[in-house]
Structure formats: structure tokens, C-alpha cells
Tab-separated table of C-alpha atoms in Angstrom:
chain	number	residue	atom	x	y	z
A	294	LYS	CA	0.000	0.000	0.000
A	295	PRO	CA	1.497	3.349	-1.024
A	296	GLU	CA	0.156	5.186	2.025
A	297	LEU	CA	1.896	2.768	4.379
A	298	SER	CA	5.170	3.078	2.486
A	299	VAL	CA	5.065	6.882	2.600
A	300	ASP	CA	4.091	6.819	6.262
A	301	ILE	CA	6.976	4.517	7.175
A	302	ASN	CA	9.564	6.361	5.093
A	303	LEU	CA	8.468	9.813	6.233
A	304	LYS	CA	8.376	8.810	9.888
A	305	ALA	CA	11.839	7.271	9.591
A	306	LEU	CA	13.197	10.509	8.132
A	307	VAL	CA	11.640	12.674	10.837
A	308	VAL	CA	12.639	10.397	13.725
A	309	ALA	CA	16.202	10.024	12.442
A	310	SER	CA	16.523	13.789	11.968
A	311	TYR	CA	15.331	14.523	15.503
A	312	LYS	CA	17.676	11.917	16.978
A	313	PHE	CA	20.572	13.345	14.978
A	314	ILE	CA	19.742	16.888	16.117
A	315	ALA	CA	19.686	15.716	19.724
A	316	ARG	CA	23.113	14.159	19.267
A	317	ILE	CA	24.955	16.949	17.428
A	318	GLY	CA	23.127	19.982	18.786
A	319	LYS	CA	25.124	22.701	20.497
A	320	HIS	CA	22.671	22.538	23.394
A	321	LYS	CA	24.031	19.041	24.107
A	322	GLY	CA	27.690	19.975	23.794
A	323	GLY	CA	27.996	19.082	20.117
A	324	LYS	CA	29.501	21.272	17.426
A	325	GLY	CA	26.195	21.877	15.702
A	326	GLY	CA	25.775	21.279	12.015
A	327	VAL	CA	23.357	20.967	9.167
A	328	ILE	CA	21.126	18.065	8.191
A	329	VAL	CA	20.595	17.657	4.455
A	330	ASN	CA	17.863	15.238	3.447
A	331	ILE	CA	18.096	13.944	-0.106
A	332	ALA	CA	15.383	11.984	-1.892
A	333	SER	CA	15.045	10.362	-5.272
A	334	THR	CA	12.107	9.621	-7.500
A	335	ALA	CA	13.981	6.732	-9.135
A	336	GLY	CA	12.007	4.209	-7.105
A	337	ILE	CA	8.658	5.401	-8.423
A	338	VAL	CA	9.578	6.175	-12.026
A	339	SER	CA	9.014	3.238	-14.341
A	340	GLY	CA	10.949	2.614	-17.459
């Protein structure tokens, strides 16, 4: 089901980003940084 796939993939991205922020954030003694999320449409394009 496409909705389930999007839900799982989107939640994974959000959860991973928040966990990464918590780990590298200056408020936790980290150096700070930037998170760059990259996606591809290759998985949904046929041909």
C-alpha cells in the first residue's frame, strides 16, 4: 500500500533527523551542524 510506504519512510526521516539533532546539537555539547535530506524519485519512475 502506497500510504503505508510513505508513512513509514516519512516517519523514519523525521525520527532520524530529531535523533541526529539531539546528538549533534550545540545545546548538548555538540559542534552543531546541518542536516541535508536527499530523496530520489527513481524508485517510483518506471521505465
